[in-house]
């Protein structure tokens, strides 16, 4: 199944303090998806990775302009960035 292979190497950045991240985690668990969660609460290194990416990538422009952090943030194996779980399924 191509879909499963695609999600196996997807990384999700975020924090459990964000309700959108919590909702995505529930959906990931319910669907049995293999997505690596890089939780800012567990690692400052994950937060730093995210901030460096957010500073450099054009996909975040709209989020920043509208005062959003840009999480949850899904990064696929090929480096594409998405902000909605449905967009990677």
Phi, psi and omega in degrees: 000116180302321183299314180298316180299323180295318183281341183297332182250014179275141177247138174244125175261144177167190178222145179290353176284346181266125180297328178291323177293315179301318179297319179295320179297321178297314181296320178299315179294316181299324182269356179066033182281145179260084181239129180283123179263115176262096187273119179301331181293335183266339189205121174293331178299321177295318178298317180297316176305313183295313182298319178297318178294316181298323180292332189257334190265133182296335181300338182271354186305311181296320179298312182295317181298331182260011174079021179259152178286321181101031176237150000294150178237122180254128178241118181278168182305325181274009174087004178285147182246134177224156181245358179233133180302322182301335182284345179255355182273000000 
